[in-house]
Short mmCIF file of N, CA and C in Angstrom, two decimals:
data_model
loop_
_atom_site.label_atom_id
_atom_site.label_comp_id
_atom_site.label_asym_id
_atom_site.label_seq_id
_atom_site.Cartn_x
_atom_site.Cartn_y
_atom_site.Cartn_z
N MET B 5 0.83 -1.43 -0.06
CA MET B 5 0.23 -0.50 0.00
C MET B 5 0.98 1.33 -0.14
N LYS B 6 0.29 1.91 -0.95
CA LYS B 6 2.22 2.81 -1.20
C LYS B 6 -0.01 4.51 -0.23
N TYR B 7 1.62 5.19 0.47
CA TYR B 7 1.38 6.35 0.79
C TYR B 7 2.40 7.64 0.81
N VAL B 8 2.01 8.99 1.04
CA VAL B 8 2.63 9.97 0.42
C VAL B 8 2.19 11.04 2.66
N ILE B 9 3.68 11.01 2.96
CA ILE B 9 3.87 11.93 3.81
C ILE B 9 4.10 12.83 3.80
N LEU B 10 3.62 14.06 3.81
CA LEU B 10 3.53 15.49 3.93
C LEU B 10 3.70 15.85 5.21
N ILE B 11 4.72 17.16 4.58
CA ILE B 11 5.13 17.72 5.67
C ILE B 11 5.17 18.63 6.01
N HIS B 12 4.14 19.40 6.35
CA HIS B 12 3.64 21.17 6.46
C HIS B 12 4.38 21.82 7.59
N SER B 13 5.54 22.86 7.80
CA SER B 13 5.71 23.53 8.85
C SER B 13 5.72 25.20 8.33
N ASN B 14 6.79 26.30 9.70
CA ASN B 14 6.39 27.37 9.10
C ASN B 14 7.95 27.51 9.25
N PRO B 15 9.09 27.16 9.16
CA PRO B 15 10.09 27.66 9.66
C PRO B 15 10.72 28.93 9.75
N GLN B 16 11.13 29.44 10.48
CA GLN B 16 11.89 30.37 10.14
C GLN B 16 13.33 30.91 10.50
N PRO B 17 14.10 31.67 9.49
CA PRO B 17 14.07 30.91 8.24
C PRO B 17 13.79 29.50 7.80
N TRP B 18 13.38 29.82 6.71
CA TRP B 18 12.81 28.71 5.57
C TRP B 18 14.50 28.39 5.37
N GLY B 19 14.57 26.67 6.12
CA GLY B 19 15.95 25.91 5.77
C GLY B 19 14.90 23.86 6.03
N HIS B 20 16.40 23.72 5.67
CA HIS B 20 15.73 22.04 6.07
C HIS B 20 17.30 21.47 6.89
N PRO B 21 16.99 20.65 7.65
CA PRO B 21 15.86 19.82 8.18
C PRO B 21 14.50 21.10 8.83
N THR B 22 13.07 21.26 8.51
CA THR B 22 12.19 22.56 9.26
C THR B 22 12.98 22.50 10.42
N SER B 23 12.26 21.51 11.59
CA SER B 23 12.22 21.63 12.43
C SER B 23 13.50 21.93 12.94
N ASP B 24 14.88 22.52 12.73
CA ASP B 24 15.82 23.60 12.97
C ASP B 24 15.78 24.73 13.19
N PHE B 25 14.49 25.23 12.27
CA PHE B 25 13.70 26.35 12.33
C PHE B 25 12.80 26.93 12.93
N VAL B 26 12.04 25.62 13.74
CA VAL B 26 11.23 26.11 14.05
C VAL B 26 10.70 26.63 15.62
N ALA B 27 10.31 27.62 16.67
CA ALA B 27 10.56 28.02 17.47
C ALA B 27 9.99 26.67 18.45
N GLU B 28 8.72 25.77 18.26
CA GLU B 28 8.71 25.44 19.22
C GLU B 28 9.62 24.19 19.46
N HIS B 29 10.66 23.76 18.02
CA HIS B 29 11.65 22.40 18.86
C HIS B 29 12.78 22.75 19.24
N GLN B 30 12.88 24.35 18.28
CA GLN B 30 14.01 24.55 19.33
C GLN B 30 14.03 24.74 20.42
N ALA B 31 12.56 25.25 21.40
CA ALA B 31 12.23 25.38 22.55
C ALA B 31 13.03 24.03 23.30
N LEU B 32 12.96 22.86 23.11
CA LEU B 32 13.17 21.76 23.92
C LEU B 32 14.67 21.11 24.17
N SER B 33 14.88 20.87 24.78
CA SER B 33 16.29 20.05 25.90
C SER B 33 16.73 19.80 24.69
N PRO B 34 18.40 20.21 24.44
CA PRO B 34 19.40 19.23 23.66
C PRO B 34 18.56 17.70 23.43
N GLU B 35 18.63 17.14 25.13
CA GLU B 35 18.06 15.63 25.09
C GLU B 35 16.85 15.67 24.04
N GLU B 36 15.61 15.97 24.45
CA GLU B 36 14.66 16.10 23.92
C GLU B 36 14.32 15.92 22.32
N ARG B 37 15.76 17.03 21.74
CA ARG B 37 15.66 17.14 20.08
C ARG B 37 16.58 15.80 19.81
N ALA B 38 17.99 15.42 20.02
CA ALA B 38 18.58 14.63 20.30
C ALA B 38 17.19 13.05 20.21
N SER B 39 16.38 12.97 21.04
CA SER B 39 15.63 11.28 20.97
C SER B 39 14.84 11.41 20.08
N LEU B 40 14.31 13.23 19.08
CA LEU B 40 13.49 12.70 17.86
C LEU B 40 14.45 12.36 17.11
N GLU B 41 15.39 13.12 16.82
CA GLU B 41 16.02 13.23 15.83
C GLU B 41 16.74 11.35 15.61
N ALA B 42 16.90 10.76 17.11
CA ALA B 42 17.29 9.39 16.74
C ALA B 42 16.41 8.14 16.06
N ASP B 43 14.88 9.12 16.74
CA ASP B 43 14.06 8.15 16.14
C ASP B 43 13.50 8.29 14.70
N PHE B 44 13.97 9.38 14.35
CA PHE B 44 13.54 9.45 13.05
C PHE B 44 14.11 8.85 11.84
N GLU B 45 15.99 9.08 12.13
CA GLU B 45 16.45 8.65 11.67
C GLU B 45 16.48 7.18 11.88
N SER B 46 16.36 6.47 12.64
CA SER B 46 16.18 5.12 12.88
C SER B 46 14.66 4.04 12.07
N VAL B 47 13.47 5.03 12.11
CA VAL B 47 12.61 4.91 10.93
C VAL B 47 13.09 4.72 9.49
N MET B 48 14.01 6.48 9.40
CA MET B 48 14.84 6.07 8.26
C MET B 48 15.64 4.57 7.11
N GLN B 49 16.25 4.88 8.53
CA GLN B 49 16.95 3.50 8.00
C GLN B 49 16.06 2.40 7.76
N GLU B 50 15.12 2.15 8.88
CA GLU B 50 14.50 0.28 8.85
C GLU B 50 13.56 0.80 7.42
N MET B 51 12.57 1.81 6.81
CA MET B 51 12.42 1.80 6.06
C MET B 51 12.79 1.57 4.74
N SER B 52 14.54 2.00 4.59
CA SER B 52 15.37 1.75 3.46
C SER B 52 15.54 0.37 3.81
N ASP B 53 15.60 -0.30 4.60
CA ASP B 53 16.36 -1.50 4.52
C ASP B 53 15.63 -2.19 4.70
N ASN B 54 14.05 -2.36 4.50
CA ASN B 54 13.10 -2.66 4.44
C ASN B 54 12.20 -2.65 2.78
N GLY B 55 13.03 -1.79 2.30
CA GLY B 55 12.35 -0.85 0.79
C GLY B 55 11.18 -0.61 0.87
N GLU B 56 10.96 -0.11 2.21
CA GLU B 56 9.72 0.80 1.82
C GLU B 56 9.37 2.35 1.78
N LEU B 57 10.55 2.60 1.77
CA LEU B 57 10.97 3.64 1.59
C LEU B 57 11.09 4.22 -0.05
N LEU B 58 10.15 4.74 -0.94
CA LEU B 58 10.61 4.83 -2.31
C LEU B 58 11.17 6.61 -2.50
N GLY B 59 10.97 7.10 -2.00
CA GLY B 59 11.66 8.54 -2.34
C GLY B 59 11.29 9.83 -1.22
N GLY B 60 11.71 10.96 -1.83
CA GLY B 60 10.73 11.46 -0.95
C GLY B 60 12.13 13.01 -0.91
N GLN B 61 11.82 14.30 -1.18
CA GLN B 61 12.06 15.07 -1.14
C GLN B 61 11.40 16.43 -0.40
N ALA B 62 12.66 17.43 0.27
CA ALA B 62 12.50 18.60 0.55
C ALA B 62 11.78 19.72 -0.35
N LEU B 63 11.24 20.44 -0.01
CA LEU B 63 10.85 22.03 -1.08
C LEU B 63 11.38 22.91 -0.70
N GLY B 64 11.39 23.50 -0.71
CA GLY B 64 12.33 25.87 -1.24
C GLY B 64 11.05 26.63 -0.84
N ASP B 65 11.67 27.38 -0.66
CA ASP B 65 10.93 28.63 -0.14
C ASP B 65 9.17 28.88 -0.67
N PRO B 66 8.29 28.90 0.26
CA PRO B 66 7.32 29.08 -1.33
C PRO B 66 6.86 30.24 -1.17
N ALA B 67 7.97 31.89 -0.78
CA ALA B 67 7.53 32.36 -1.41
C ALA B 67 8.16 32.25 -2.81
N ASP B 68 9.02 31.83 -3.18
CA ASP B 68 9.46 31.05 -4.68
C ASP B 68 9.09 30.06 -5.96
N ALA B 69 7.58 29.92 -5.14
CA ALA B 69 6.93 29.59 -5.48
C ALA B 69 6.26 29.86 -6.50
N ARG B 70 5.63 29.54 -7.72
CA ARG B 70 4.61 29.88 -8.99
C ARG B 70 2.99 29.37 -9.12
N LEU B 71 2.40 30.19 -8.90
CA LEU B 71 0.89 29.49 -9.23
C LEU B 71 -0.03 29.92 -10.55
N VAL B 72 0.18 28.70 -11.42
CA VAL B 72 -0.39 28.75 -12.31
C VAL B 72 -2.17 28.03 -12.42
N ARG B 73 -3.29 29.21 -12.39
CA ARG B 73 -4.40 29.44 -12.51
C ARG B 73 -5.31 29.84 -13.84
N TRP B 74 -6.14 29.43 -13.87
CA TRP B 74 -7.00 29.35 -15.25
C TRP B 74 -7.71 30.70 -15.01
N HIS B 75 -7.52 31.41 -15.85
CA HIS B 75 -8.41 32.84 -15.08
C HIS B 75 -8.89 33.72 -16.52
N ALA B 76 -10.14 33.77 -16.33
CA ALA B 76 -11.04 34.61 -17.50
C ALA B 76 -9.91 33.66 -18.92
N GLY B 77 -10.11 32.68 -19.18
CA GLY B 77 -10.30 32.39 -20.07
C GLY B 77 -8.90 32.11 -20.23
N ARG B 78 -8.14 32.43 -19.91
CA ARG B 78 -6.37 32.15 -19.80
C ARG B 78 -5.77 31.32 -19.10
N ARG B 79 -4.57 30.59 -19.26
CA ARG B 79 -3.46 30.56 -17.28
C ARG B 79 -2.94 31.92 -17.35
N LYS B 80 -2.56 31.73 -16.19
CA LYS B 80 -1.91 33.29 -15.32
C LYS B 80 -1.63 31.93 -14.46
N ILE B 81 0.27 32.99 -14.31
CA ILE B 81 1.23 32.99 -13.63
C ILE B 81 1.21 33.44 -12.64
N THR B 82 1.16 33.16 -11.17
CA THR B 82 1.27 34.50 -9.91
C THR B 82 2.16 33.92 -9.13
N GLU B 83 3.16 34.40 -8.29
CA GLU B 83 4.08 34.33 -7.56
C GLU B 83 3.20 33.31 -6.08
N GLY B 84 4.56 32.58 -5.77
CA GLY B 84 3.74 31.87 -4.34
C GLY B 84 3.76 32.91 -3.73
N PRO B 85 3.33 31.72 -2.20
CA PRO B 85 2.78 31.36 -1.49
C PRO B 85 1.52 30.35 -2.29
N TYR B 86 1.04 29.40 -2.29
CA TYR B 86 -0.72 29.11 -2.59
C TYR B 86 -1.56 29.63 -1.57
N ALA B 87 -0.76 29.26 -0.11
CA ALA B 87 -2.13 30.12 1.00
C ALA B 87 -1.33 31.16 1.75
N GLU B 88 -2.32 32.15 1.99
CA GLU B 88 -1.69 32.93 3.17
C GLU B 88 -2.11 31.88 4.05
N THR B 89 -1.29 31.46 5.27
CA THR B 89 -1.33 30.39 5.64
C THR B 89 -0.34 30.17 6.69
N VAL B 90 -0.57 29.28 8.42
CA VAL B 90 1.04 29.72 9.06
C VAL B 90 1.95 28.62 8.41
N GLU B 91 0.87 27.58 8.34
CA GLU B 91 2.41 25.65 7.31
C GLU B 91 1.72 26.30 6.15
N GLN B 92 3.55 26.09 5.69
CA GLN B 92 3.91 25.94 4.60
C GLN B 92 4.11 24.27 4.25
N PHE B 93 3.64 23.57 2.32
CA PHE B 93 3.94 22.31 2.71
C PHE B 93 5.54 22.17 2.80
N ALA B 94 6.26 21.29 3.36
CA ALA B 94 7.53 21.27 3.36
C ALA B 94 8.60 20.37 2.35
N GLY B 95 7.95 19.96 2.72
CA GLY B 95 8.54 18.18 1.68
C GLY B 95 7.59 17.14 1.97
N PHE B 96 8.09 16.14 0.89
CA PHE B 96 6.83 14.60 1.22
C PHE B 96 7.98 13.15 1.15
N PHE B 97 7.34 12.88 1.52
CA PHE B 97 8.19 11.00 1.42
C PHE B 97 6.80 10.32 0.91
N LEU B 98 7.29 9.66 0.04
CA LEU B 98 6.34 8.33 -0.72
C LEU B 98 6.95 7.34 0.17
N ILE B 99 6.28 6.24 0.56
CA ILE B 99 6.38 5.28 1.31
C ILE B 99 5.76 3.77 0.28
N ASP B 100 5.84 2.66 0.64
CA ASP B 100 5.09 1.68 0.51
C ASP B 100 5.18 0.35 1.17
N VAL B 101 4.68 0.18 2.26
CA VAL B 101 4.11 -0.40 3.77
C VAL B 101 2.72 -2.07 3.64
N VAL B 102 2.81 -2.51 4.24
CA VAL B 102 2.27 -3.99 3.96
C VAL B 102 0.55 -2.99 4.56
N SER B 103 0.26 -1.86 5.36
CA SER B 103 -0.71 -1.65 6.07
C SER B 103 -1.01 -0.24 6.02
N GLN B 104 -2.12 0.25 6.35
CA GLN B 104 -2.52 1.31 7.01
C GLN B 104 -1.80 1.39 8.63
N GLU B 105 -2.17 0.25 8.87
CA GLU B 105 -1.16 0.38 10.65
C GLU B 105 0.07 1.09 10.45
N ARG B 106 1.28 -0.06 9.69
CA ARG B 106 2.35 0.65 9.14
C ARG B 106 2.86 2.14 9.30
N ALA B 107 1.88 2.48 7.98
CA ALA B 107 1.82 4.13 8.08
C ALA B 107 1.26 4.67 8.82
N GLU B 108 1.14 4.86 9.55
CA GLU B 108 0.70 5.28 10.48
C GLU B 108 1.83 5.00 11.98
N GLU B 109 2.69 4.46 12.16
CA GLU B 109 4.02 3.91 13.04
C GLU B 109 4.46 4.87 12.12
N VAL B 110 5.11 4.57 10.99
CA VAL B 110 6.28 5.84 10.23
C VAL B 110 5.71 7.29 10.65
N ALA B 111 4.31 7.38 10.08
CA ALA B 111 4.00 8.78 9.85
C ALA B 111 4.38 9.59 11.35
N GLU B 112 4.01 8.76 12.29
CA GLU B 112 3.94 9.89 13.83
C GLU B 112 5.29 9.96 14.00
N LYS B 113 6.65 8.87 13.72
CA LYS B 113 8.27 8.96 13.87
C LYS B 113 8.73 10.58 12.31
N PHE B 114 7.39 11.04 11.90
CA PHE B 114 7.87 12.24 11.41
C PHE B 114 7.73 13.23 11.95
N ALA B 115 6.14 13.31 13.00
CA ALA B 115 5.53 14.55 13.26
C ALA B 115 6.78 14.97 14.22
N GLY B 116 6.61 16.01 14.56
CA GLY B 116 7.49 17.28 16.01
C GLY B 116 6.85 18.16 15.64
N PRO B 117 7.65 18.63 17.17
CA PRO B 117 6.74 20.67 17.71
C PRO B 117 6.88 21.07 16.64
N GLY B 118 5.76 21.94 16.69
CA GLY B 118 5.31 23.06 15.75
C GLY B 118 5.55 22.61 14.08
N GLU B 119 5.29 21.59 14.10
CA GLU B 119 4.85 20.39 12.72
C GLU B 119 3.87 19.68 12.84
N THR B 120 3.49 19.65 11.50
CA THR B 120 2.24 18.70 11.08
C THR B 120 2.19 17.95 10.37
N VAL B 121 2.13 16.77 10.24
CA VAL B 121 2.07 15.44 9.85
C VAL B 121 1.01 15.16 8.86
N GLU B 122 0.42 14.96 7.64
CA GLU B 122 -0.29 13.98 6.67
C GLU B 122 -0.17 13.04 6.22
N LEU B 123 -1.28 12.38 6.45
CA LEU B 123 -0.70 10.84 5.67
C LEU B 123 -1.88 10.53 4.85
N ARG B 124 -1.12 10.61 4.01
CA ARG B 124 -3.02 10.07 2.73
C ARG B 124 -2.11 8.64 1.52
N PRO B 125 -2.94 8.11 1.23
CA PRO B 125 -3.26 7.06 0.44
C PRO B 125 -2.61 7.78 -0.64
N VAL B 126 -1.97 6.70 -1.59
CA VAL B 126 -1.71 6.77 -2.65
C VAL B 126 -3.03 6.32 -3.82
N ALA B 127 -3.59 7.22 -4.51
CA ALA B 127 -5.00 7.11 -5.51
C ALA B 127 -4.47 6.21 -5.98
N THR B 128 -5.41 4.70 -6.61
CA THR B 128 -4.35 3.75 -7.61
C THR B 128 -6.06 3.19 -8.40
#
């Protein structure tokens, strides 16, 4: 079963890993930050070893995005970001796992203070 893990964040300034630039994450103790990083690295290694990790990519600053919309009978390109929102789409991972439960287990390791992780099945 394929899923995409969508990372929503608002680092200030924009950078990756996004957690390094999110105030809620920066407020954690060094031990708490190290524990979260170890959880993430562990699940990444596990998925890589199991063939579950199909790919992923961090995204650039939403201020550099361009939107293409249909307006007044033609395509129009405007500057991003897509929406005025607290969180922006920061990156994604594509995984192929045996069950929704496994996908949720993995997605939990991606969640951290000040960020939202969205888990969505890939349409078949």
